[in-house]
Coordinates of C-alpha atoms in Angstrom, one line a residue:
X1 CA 391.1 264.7 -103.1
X2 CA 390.4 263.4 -99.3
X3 CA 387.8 260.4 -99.4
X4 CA 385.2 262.3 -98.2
X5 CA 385.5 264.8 -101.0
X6 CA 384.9 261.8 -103.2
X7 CA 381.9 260.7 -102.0
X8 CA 379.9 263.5 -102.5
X9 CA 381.3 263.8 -105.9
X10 CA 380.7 260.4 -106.7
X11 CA 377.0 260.7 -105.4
X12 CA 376.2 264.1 -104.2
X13 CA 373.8 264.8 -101.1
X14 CA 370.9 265.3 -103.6
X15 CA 371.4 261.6 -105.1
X16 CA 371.8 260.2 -101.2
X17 CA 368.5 262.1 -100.6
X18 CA 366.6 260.7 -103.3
X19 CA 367.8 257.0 -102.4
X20 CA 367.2 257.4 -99.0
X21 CA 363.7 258.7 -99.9
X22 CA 363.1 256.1 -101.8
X23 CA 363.7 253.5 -99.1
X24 CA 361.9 255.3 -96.4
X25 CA 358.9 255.5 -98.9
X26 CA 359.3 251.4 -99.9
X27 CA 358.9 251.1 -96.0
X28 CA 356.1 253.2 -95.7
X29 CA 354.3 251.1 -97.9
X30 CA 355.1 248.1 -96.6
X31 CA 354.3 249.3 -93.2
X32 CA 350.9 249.9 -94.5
X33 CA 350.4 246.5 -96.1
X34 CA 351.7 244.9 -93.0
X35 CA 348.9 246.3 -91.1
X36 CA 346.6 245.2 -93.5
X37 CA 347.6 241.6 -93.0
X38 CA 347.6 241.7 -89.3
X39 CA 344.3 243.3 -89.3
X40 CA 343.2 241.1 -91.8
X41 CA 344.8 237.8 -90.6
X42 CA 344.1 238.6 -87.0
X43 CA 341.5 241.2 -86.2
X44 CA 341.1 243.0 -83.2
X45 CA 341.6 240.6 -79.9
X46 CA 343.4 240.1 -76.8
X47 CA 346.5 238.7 -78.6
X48 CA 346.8 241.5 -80.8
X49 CA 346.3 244.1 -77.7
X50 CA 349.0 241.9 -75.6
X51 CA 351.5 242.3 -79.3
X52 CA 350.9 245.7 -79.5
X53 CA 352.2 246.7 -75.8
X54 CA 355.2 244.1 -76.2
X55 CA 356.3 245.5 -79.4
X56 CA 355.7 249.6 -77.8
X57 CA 357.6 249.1 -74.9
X58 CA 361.3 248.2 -76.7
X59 CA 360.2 250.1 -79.4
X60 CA 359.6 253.1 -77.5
X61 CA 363.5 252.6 -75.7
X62 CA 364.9 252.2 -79.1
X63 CA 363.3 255.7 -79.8
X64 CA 364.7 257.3 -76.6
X65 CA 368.2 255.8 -76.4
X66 CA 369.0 254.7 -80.5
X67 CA 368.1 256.1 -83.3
X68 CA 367.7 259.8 -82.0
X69 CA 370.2 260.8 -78.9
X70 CA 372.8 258.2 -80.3
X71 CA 373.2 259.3 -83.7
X72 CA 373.2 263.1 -82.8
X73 CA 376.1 262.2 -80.3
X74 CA 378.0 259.9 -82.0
X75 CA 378.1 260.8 -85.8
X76 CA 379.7 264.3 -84.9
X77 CA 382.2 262.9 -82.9
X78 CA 382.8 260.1 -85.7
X79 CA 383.2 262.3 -88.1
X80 CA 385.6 264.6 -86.5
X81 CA 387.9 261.6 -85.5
X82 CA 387.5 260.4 -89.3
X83 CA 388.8 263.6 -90.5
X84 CA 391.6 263.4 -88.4
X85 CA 393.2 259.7 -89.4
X86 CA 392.6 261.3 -93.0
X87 CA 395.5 263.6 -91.9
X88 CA 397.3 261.3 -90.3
X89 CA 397.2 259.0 -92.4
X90 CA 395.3 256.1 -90.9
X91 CA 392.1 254.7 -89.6
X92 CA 393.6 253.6 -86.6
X93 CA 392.3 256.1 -84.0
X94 CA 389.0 255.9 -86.0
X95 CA 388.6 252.0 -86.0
X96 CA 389.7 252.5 -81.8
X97 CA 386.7 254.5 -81.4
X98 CA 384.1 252.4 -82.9
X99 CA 385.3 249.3 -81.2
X100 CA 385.4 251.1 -77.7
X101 CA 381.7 252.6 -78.4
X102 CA 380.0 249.1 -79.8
X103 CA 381.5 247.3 -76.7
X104 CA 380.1 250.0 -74.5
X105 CA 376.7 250.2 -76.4
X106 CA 376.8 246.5 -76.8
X107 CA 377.4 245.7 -72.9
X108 CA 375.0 248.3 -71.2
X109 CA 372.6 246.8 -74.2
X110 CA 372.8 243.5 -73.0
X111 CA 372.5 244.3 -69.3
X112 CA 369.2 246.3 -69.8
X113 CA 367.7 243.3 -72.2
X114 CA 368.4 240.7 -69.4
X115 CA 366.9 243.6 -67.0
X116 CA 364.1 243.7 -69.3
X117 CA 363.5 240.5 -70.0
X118 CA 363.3 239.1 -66.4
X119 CA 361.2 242.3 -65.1
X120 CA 358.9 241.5 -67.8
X121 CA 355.7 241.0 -65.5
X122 CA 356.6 244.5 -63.7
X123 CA 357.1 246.3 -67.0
X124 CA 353.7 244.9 -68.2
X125 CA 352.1 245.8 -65.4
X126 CA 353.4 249.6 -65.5
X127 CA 352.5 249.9 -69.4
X128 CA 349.5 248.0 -69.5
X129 CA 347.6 248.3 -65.8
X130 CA 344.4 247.5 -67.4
X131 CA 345.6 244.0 -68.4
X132 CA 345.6 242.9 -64.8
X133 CA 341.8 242.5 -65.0
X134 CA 342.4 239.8 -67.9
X135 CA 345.1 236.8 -66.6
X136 CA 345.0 235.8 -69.9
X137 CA 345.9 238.8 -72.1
X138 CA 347.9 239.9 -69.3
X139 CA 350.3 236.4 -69.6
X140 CA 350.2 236.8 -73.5
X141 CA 351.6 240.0 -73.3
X142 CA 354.5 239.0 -70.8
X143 CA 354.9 236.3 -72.8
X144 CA 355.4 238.1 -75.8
X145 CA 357.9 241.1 -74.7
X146 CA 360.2 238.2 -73.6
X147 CA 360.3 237.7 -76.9
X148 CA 360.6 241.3 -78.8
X149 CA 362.4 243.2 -75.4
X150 CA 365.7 241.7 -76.9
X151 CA 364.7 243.7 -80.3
X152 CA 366.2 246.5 -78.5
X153 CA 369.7 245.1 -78.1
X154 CA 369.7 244.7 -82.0
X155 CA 368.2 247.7 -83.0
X156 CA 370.4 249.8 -81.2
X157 CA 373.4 247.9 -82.2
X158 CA 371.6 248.2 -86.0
X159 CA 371.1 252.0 -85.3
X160 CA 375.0 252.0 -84.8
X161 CA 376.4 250.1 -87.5
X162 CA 374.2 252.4 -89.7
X163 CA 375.7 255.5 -88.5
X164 CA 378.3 254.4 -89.3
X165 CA 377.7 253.8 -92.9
X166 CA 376.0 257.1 -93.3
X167 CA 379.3 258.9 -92.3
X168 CA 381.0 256.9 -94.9
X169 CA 378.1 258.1 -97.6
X170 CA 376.6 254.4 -97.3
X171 CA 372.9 255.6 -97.1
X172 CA 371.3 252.8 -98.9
X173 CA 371.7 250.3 -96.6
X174 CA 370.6 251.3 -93.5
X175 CA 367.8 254.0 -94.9
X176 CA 366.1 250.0 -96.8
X177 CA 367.1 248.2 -93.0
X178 CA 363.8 248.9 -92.0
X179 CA 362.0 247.2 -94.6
X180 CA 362.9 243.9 -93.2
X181 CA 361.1 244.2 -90.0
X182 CA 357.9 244.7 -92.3
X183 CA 359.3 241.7 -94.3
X184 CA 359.5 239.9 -91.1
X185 CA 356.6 240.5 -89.3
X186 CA 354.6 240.0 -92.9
X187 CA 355.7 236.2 -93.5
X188 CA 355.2 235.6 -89.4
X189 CA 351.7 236.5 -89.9
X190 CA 350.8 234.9 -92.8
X191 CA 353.2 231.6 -92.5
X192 CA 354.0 231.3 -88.7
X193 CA 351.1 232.2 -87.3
X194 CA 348.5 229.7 -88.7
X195 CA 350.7 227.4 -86.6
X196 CA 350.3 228.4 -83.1
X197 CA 346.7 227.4 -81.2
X198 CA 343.5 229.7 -81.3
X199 CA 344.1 232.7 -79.4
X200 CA 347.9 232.6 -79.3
X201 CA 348.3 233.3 -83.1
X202 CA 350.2 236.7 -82.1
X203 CA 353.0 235.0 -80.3
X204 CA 354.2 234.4 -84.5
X205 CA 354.3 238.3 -84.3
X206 CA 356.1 238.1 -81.8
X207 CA 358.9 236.2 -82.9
X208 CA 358.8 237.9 -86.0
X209 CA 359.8 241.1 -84.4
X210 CA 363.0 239.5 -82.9
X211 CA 364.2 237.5 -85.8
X212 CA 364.0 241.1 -87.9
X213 CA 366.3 242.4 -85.2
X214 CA 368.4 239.6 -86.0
X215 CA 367.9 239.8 -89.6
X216 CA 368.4 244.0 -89.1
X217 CA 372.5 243.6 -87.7
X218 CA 373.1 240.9 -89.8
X219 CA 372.2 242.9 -93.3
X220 CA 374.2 245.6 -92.3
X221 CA 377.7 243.7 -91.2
X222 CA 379.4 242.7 -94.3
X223 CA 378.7 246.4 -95.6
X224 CA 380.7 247.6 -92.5
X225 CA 383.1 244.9 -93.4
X226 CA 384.0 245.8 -96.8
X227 CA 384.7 249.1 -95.3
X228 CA 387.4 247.6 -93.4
X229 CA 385.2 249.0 -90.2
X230 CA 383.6 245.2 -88.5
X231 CA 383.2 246.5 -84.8
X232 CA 385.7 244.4 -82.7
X233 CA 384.1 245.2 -79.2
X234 CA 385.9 246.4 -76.2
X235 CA 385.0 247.9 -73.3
X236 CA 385.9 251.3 -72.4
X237 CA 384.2 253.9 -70.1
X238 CA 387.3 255.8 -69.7
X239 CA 387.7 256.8 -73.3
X240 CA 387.7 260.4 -74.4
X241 CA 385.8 259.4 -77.2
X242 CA 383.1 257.5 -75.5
X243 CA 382.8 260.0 -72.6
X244 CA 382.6 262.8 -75.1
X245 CA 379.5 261.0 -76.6
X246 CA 377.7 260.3 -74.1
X247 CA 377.7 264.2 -72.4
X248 CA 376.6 264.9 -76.1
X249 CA 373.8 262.0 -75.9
X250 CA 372.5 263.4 -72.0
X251 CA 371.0 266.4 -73.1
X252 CA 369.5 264.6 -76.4
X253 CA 367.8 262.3 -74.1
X254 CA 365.7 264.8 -72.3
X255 CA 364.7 266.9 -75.6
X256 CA 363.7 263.1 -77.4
X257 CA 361.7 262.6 -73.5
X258 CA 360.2 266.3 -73.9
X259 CA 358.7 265.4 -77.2
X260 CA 357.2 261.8 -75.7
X261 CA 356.0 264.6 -72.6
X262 CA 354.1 266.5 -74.9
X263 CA 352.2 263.8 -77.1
X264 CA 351.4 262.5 -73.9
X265 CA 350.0 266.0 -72.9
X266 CA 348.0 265.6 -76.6
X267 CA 346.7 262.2 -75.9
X268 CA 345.2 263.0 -71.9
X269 CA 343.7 266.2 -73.7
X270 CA 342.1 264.7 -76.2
X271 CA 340.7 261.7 -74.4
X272 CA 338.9 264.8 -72.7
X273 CA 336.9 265.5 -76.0
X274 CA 334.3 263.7 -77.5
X275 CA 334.6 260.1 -78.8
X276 CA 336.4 259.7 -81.6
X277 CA 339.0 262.5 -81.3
X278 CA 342.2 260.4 -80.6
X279 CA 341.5 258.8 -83.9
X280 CA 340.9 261.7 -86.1
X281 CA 343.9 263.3 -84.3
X282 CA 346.1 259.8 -85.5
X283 CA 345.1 259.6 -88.5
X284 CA 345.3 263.2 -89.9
X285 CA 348.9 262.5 -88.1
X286 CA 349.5 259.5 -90.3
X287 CA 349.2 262.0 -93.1
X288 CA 351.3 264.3 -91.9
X289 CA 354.4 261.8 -90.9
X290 CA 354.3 261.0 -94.8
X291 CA 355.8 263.7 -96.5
X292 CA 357.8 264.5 -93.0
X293 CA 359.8 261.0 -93.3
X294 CA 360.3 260.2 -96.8
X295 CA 361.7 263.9 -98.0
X296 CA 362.8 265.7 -94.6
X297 CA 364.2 263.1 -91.9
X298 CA 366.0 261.8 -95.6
X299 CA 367.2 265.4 -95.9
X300 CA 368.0 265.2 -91.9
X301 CA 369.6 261.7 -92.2
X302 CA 372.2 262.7 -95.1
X303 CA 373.3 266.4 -94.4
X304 CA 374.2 265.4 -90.9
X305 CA 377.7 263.6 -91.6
X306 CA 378.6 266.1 -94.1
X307 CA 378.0 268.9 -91.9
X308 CA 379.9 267.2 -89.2
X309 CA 382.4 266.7 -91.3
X310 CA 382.9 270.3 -92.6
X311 CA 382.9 271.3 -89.1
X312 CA 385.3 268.8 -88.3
X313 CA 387.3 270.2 -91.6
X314 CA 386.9 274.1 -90.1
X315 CA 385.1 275.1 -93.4
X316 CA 382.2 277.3 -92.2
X317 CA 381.9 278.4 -95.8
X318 CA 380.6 274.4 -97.2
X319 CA 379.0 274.1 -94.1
X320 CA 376.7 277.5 -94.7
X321 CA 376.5 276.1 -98.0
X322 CA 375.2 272.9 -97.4
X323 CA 372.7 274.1 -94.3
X324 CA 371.1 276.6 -97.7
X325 CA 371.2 273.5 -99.8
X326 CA 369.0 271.6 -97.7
X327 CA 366.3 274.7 -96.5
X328 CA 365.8 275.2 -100.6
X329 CA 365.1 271.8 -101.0
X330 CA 362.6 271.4 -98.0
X331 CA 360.9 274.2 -98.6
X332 CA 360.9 273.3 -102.9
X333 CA 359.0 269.9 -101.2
X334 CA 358.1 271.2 -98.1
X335 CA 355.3 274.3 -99.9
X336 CA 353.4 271.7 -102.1
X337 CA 353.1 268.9 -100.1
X338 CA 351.8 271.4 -97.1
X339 CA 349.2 273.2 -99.7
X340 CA 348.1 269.6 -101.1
X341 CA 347.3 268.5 -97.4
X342 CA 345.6 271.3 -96.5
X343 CA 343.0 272.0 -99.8
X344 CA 343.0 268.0 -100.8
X345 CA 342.4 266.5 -96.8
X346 CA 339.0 264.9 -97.5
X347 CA 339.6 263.8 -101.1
X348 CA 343.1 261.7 -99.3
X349 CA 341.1 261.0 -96.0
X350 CA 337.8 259.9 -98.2
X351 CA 339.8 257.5 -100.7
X352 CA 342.2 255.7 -97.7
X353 CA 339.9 254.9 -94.7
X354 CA 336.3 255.9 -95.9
X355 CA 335.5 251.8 -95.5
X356 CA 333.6 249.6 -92.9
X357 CA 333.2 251.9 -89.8
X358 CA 335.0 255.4 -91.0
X359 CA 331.9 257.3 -91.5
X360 CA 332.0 260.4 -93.9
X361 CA 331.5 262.6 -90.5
X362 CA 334.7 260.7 -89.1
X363 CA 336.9 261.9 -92.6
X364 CA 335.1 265.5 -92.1
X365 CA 336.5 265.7 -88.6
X366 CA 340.0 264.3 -89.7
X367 CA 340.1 267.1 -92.2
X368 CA 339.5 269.8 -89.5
X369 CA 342.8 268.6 -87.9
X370 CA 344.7 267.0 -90.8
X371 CA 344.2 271.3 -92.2
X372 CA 345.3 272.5 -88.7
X373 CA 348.9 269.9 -89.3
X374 CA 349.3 271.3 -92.3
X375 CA 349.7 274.0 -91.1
X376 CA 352.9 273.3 -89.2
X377 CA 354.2 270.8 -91.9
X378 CA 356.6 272.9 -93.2
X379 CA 357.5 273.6 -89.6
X380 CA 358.2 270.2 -88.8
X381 CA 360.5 269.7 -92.0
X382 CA 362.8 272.5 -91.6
X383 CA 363.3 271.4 -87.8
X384 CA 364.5 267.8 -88.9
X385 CA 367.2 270.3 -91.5
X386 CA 368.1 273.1 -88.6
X387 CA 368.7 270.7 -86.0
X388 CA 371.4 268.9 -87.5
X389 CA 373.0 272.5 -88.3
X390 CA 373.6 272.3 -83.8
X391 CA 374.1 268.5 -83.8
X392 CA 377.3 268.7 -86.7
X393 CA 378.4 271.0 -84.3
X394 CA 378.2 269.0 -81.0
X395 CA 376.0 271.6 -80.1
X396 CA 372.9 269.2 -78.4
X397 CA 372.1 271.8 -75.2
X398 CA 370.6 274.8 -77.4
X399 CA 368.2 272.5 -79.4
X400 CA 366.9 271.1 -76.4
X401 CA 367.1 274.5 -74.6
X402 CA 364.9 275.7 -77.5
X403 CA 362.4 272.1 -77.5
X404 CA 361.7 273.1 -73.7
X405 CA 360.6 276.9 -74.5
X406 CA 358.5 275.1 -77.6
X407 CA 357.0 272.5 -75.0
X408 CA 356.0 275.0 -72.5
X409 CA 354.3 277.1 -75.6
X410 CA 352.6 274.2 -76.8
X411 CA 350.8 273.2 -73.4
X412 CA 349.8 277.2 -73.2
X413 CA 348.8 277.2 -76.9
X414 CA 346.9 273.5 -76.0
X415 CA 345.0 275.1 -73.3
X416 CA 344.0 278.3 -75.3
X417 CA 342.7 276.2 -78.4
X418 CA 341.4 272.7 -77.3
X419 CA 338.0 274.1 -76.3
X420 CA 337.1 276.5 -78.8
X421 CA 338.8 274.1 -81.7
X422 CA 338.5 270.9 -79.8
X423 CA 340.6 268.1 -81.7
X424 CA 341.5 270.4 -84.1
X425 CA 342.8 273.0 -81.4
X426 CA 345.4 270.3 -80.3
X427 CA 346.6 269.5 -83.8
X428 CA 347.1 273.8 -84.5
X429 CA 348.7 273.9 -81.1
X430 CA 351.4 271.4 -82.3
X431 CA 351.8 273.5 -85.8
X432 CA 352.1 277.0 -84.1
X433 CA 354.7 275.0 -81.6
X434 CA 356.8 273.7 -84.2
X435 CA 356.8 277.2 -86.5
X436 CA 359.0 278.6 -82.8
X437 CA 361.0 275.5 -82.9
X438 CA 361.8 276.2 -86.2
X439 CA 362.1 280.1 -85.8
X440 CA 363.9 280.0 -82.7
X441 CA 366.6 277.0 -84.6
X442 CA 366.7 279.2 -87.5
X443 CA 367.4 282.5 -85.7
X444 CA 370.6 280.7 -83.7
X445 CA 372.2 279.8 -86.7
X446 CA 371.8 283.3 -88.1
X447 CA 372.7 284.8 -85.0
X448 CA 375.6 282.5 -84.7
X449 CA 377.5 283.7 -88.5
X450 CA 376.9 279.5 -88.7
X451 CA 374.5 279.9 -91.4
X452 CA 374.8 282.8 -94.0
X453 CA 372.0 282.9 -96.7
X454 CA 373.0 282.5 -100.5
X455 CA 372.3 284.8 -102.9
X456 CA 368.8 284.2 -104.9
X457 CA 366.5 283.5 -102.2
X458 CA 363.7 286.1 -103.4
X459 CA 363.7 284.1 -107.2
X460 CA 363.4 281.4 -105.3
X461 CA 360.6 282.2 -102.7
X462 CA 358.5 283.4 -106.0
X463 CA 359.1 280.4 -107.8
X464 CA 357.2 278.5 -105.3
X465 CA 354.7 281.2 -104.5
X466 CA 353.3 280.9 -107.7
X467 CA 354.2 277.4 -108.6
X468 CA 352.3 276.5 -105.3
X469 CA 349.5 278.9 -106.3
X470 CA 348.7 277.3 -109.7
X471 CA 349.1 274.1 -108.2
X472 CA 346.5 275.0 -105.4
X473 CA 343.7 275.8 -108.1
X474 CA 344.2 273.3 -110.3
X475 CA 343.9 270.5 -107.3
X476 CA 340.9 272.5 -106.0
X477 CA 338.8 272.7 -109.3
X478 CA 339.5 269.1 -110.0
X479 CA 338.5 268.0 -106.1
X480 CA 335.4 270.4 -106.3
X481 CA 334.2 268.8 -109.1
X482 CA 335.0 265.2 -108.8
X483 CA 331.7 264.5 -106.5
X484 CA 332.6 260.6 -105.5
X485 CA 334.8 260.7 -102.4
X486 CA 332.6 260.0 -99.8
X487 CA 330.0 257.0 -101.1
X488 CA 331.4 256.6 -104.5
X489 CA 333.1 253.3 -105.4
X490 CA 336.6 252.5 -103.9
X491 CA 338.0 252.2 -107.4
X492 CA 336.3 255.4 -108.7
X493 CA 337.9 257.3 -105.8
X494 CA 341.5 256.0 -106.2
X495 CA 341.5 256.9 -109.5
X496 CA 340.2 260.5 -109.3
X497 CA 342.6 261.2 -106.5
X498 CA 345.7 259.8 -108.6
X499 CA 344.5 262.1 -111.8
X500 CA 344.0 265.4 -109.1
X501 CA 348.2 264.2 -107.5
X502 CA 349.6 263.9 -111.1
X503 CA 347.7 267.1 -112.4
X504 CA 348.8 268.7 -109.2
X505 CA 352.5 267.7 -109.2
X506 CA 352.9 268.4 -113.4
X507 CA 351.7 272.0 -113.1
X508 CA 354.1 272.4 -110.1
X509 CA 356.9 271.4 -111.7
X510 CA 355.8 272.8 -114.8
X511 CA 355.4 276.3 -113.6
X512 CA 359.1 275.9 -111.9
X513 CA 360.5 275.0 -115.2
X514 CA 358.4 277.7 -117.0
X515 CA 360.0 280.7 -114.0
X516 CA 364.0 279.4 -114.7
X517 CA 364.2 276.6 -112.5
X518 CA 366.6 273.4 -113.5
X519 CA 367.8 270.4 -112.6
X520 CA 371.0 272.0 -111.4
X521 CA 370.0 274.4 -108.9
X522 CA 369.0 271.7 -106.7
X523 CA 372.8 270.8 -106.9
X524 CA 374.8 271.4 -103.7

């Protein structure tokens, strides 16, 4: 049995899924406590404002160039030159490649941090223009991305070292890497920052951003290690290998810079509206991203090596398979978590930001838009599950081919809605978007022969039309009747809203179990 073989034997893609749920959803959390803190610790101020544009900017390249266009190039290629030293014998080839590709990475890294970090005046002055009117904030702020623009040299080199252990079946590690920048920037707000003078408290932030890329790369090397796979770096532009990923990475770049194109679009539109509608719009998002990170990008994340690697073994039967795997389990997650959103919105909305200056009309207007997400939720999870069916396949032109004809249908579908609907327009625009993302992504693979449906899709399309239906009226008597969301006490509200989750989620599951589903049907 080849090594691969054994891994999923030994854990299986549902087991990687749950543990890499599991860490997204411990970081979650701990982002939301962190912002507590910060908010808490260090309000609303210049400081803060200079922190948060220094952290955006590297933060923003690490999205564009790391964790999204370099893992869809470079974990197909990995994988197929894996499978090959399995038939020769030896990681040799394999061990070339990852040298040749972190001393490329590692190199162009370090010349666009020094680039950064000496045009750190320029860059502030392009992101933040309006800081030129305050010397003060707008020093702070150059200040401070001298400080977090080397983040991005770690990051990336973190986002590589973990694709690497997600080929080898190592999810753990890099899906709980994240947690230590919450860690990090946590213990630099409440231990760091009470040492620096009034007014230059965020600078601790600020460091704490580049000691967790520090403390990121340094977690994940002795797990590369034991693999036998420590990056020895070399440079090497000419290699097939690295020239192969980065004509793969090019066309990832523009569909990761037409998604940044079209929030951009949401953002100018809705700065149009009234006041107040960039903030119901972020946090009906907020909502939204939960369910979409912790079950779906975990799905994404751990079906992408094996599907690479099936390809790379020319079995088109396991990778059909594993493609129908993963859409049955979205969608098992994906229908309930889309129906909650939608009848539940000001119960969730009430009990998490109803406080201070969130007025009840603020959570009513975040439920017009959080309804309109919801609507595209399940959208938006079977994208992060298609997408990888092209990627495995070193296939990056047609997804972006098919993000441009969703772009262009989202600014027509933006301008049709936004003034009849207003915020909520924008946020239905983005759903009805993402459902021909999805349709088009799911009609490629079908057209293809790449993904052939299983037998016992109708059982299990009922199962979750009436599991989600009893669901839906049990969460909507118990919401109707539980009259404390928007002036009752905080307490009151937290605990009605876990008794409406719990009853919701037990006569889901129950009515699955009652129409013949088990435990090992979500088997691959």
């Amino acid at each position: 049995m080849n090594d691969q073989a054994t891994d999923d034997k030994k854990g299986g893609l549902l087991a990687s899924t749950l543990v890499v749920s599991g860490m997204t959803l411990l970081s979650r959390v701990l982002g939301l406590v962190r912002d507590v803190v910060l908010a808490r610790l260090l309000g609303a101020s210049a400081g803060t404002d200079a922190f948060f544009v220094a952290f955006r900017i590297p933060n923003f390249l690490r999205r564009l160039f790391a964790e999204g266009a370099f893992n869809q190039a470079f974990v197909p290629v990995l994988s197929e030159y894996r499978t090959r030293s399995r038939e020769e014998g030896n990681l040799v080839a394999t061990k070339l490649l990852i040298d040749r590709v972190a001393g490329t990475l590692g190199g162009t890294l370090a010349l666009v941090t020094l680039i950064g970090v000496l045009g750190a005046p320029l860059l502030i002055w392009v992101f933040a223009p309006g800081f030129g009117d305050d010397p003060h904030k707008r020093a702070l702020a150059v200040e401070m991305l001298r400080l977090t623009f080397p983040y991005l040299f770690f990051i990336a080199l973190t986002a590589f070292s973990g694709a690497i252990l997600n080929t080898w079946s190592r999810f753990a590690v890099p899906a709980f890497t994240p947690v230590l920048l919450n860690l990090s920037l946590i213990g630099c707000a409440l231990f760091l920052a009470p040492r620096f003078a009034e007014g230059r408290m965020a600078v601790a932030l600020a460091w704490g951003v580049l000691i967790a890329g520090v403390v990121q790369l340094l977690f994940q090397l002795p797990f590369l290690a034991r693999l036998h796979l420590m990056p020895v770096p070399r440079m090497a532009w000419r290699d097939e290998g690295v020239r192969r990923i980065l004509r793969l990475m090019a066309p990832a770049l523009f569909g990761v810079s037409v998604s940044q194109i079209n929030l951009l679009l949401d953002t100018v539109l809705a700065s149009l509206l009234q006041t107040g509608s960039v903030t119901w719009l972020y946090y009906s998002d907020r909502l939204t991203e939960l369910p979409l990170g912790v079950f779906a990008i975990a799905i994404g994340t751990v079906i992408l090596p094996s599907l690479s690697g099936k390809h790379a073994e020319a079995d088109p039967d396991a990778f059909s398979r594993t493609l129908d795997w993963a859409l049955r389990l979205v969608l098992l997650i994906g229908v309930p978590a889309a129906l909650a959103l939608a009848v539940i919105a000001e119960p969730l909305l009430a009990t998490l930001f109803r406080h201070g200056e969130f007025t009840a009309a603020d959570v009513l207007r975040s439920a017009e838009s959080l309804r309109a997400y919801s609507a595209g939720l399940l959208a938006f999870m079977l994208i992060k599950v298609l997408a990888p069916g092209y990627f495995a396949r070193q296939d990056t032109k047609t997804p972006v081919k098919i993000g441009v004809i969703a772009m262009v249908a989202n600014m027509g579908f933006n301008l049709a809605l936004v003034w009849p609907l207003q915020h909520a327009g924008l946020a239905l625009a983005t759903s009805l978007s993402a459902w021909l993302n999805a349709g088009l992504l799911f009609a490629g693979l079908r057209r293809s022969g790449v993904y052939r449906p299983r037998p016992g899709w109708a059982a299990h399309g009922g199962r979750l039309l009436f599991a989600g239906g009893a669901m839906v009226a049990a969460i909507h008597f118990l919401a109707r009747y539980a009259g404390v969301w928007m002036d009752g006490p905080l307490m009151a509200r937290i605990g009605w809203l876990t008794v409406i989750v719990l009853a919701g989620l037990a006569i889901y599951v129950l009515v699955l179990l009652i129409l013949g589903l088990r435990p090992r049907h979500l088997r691959r």
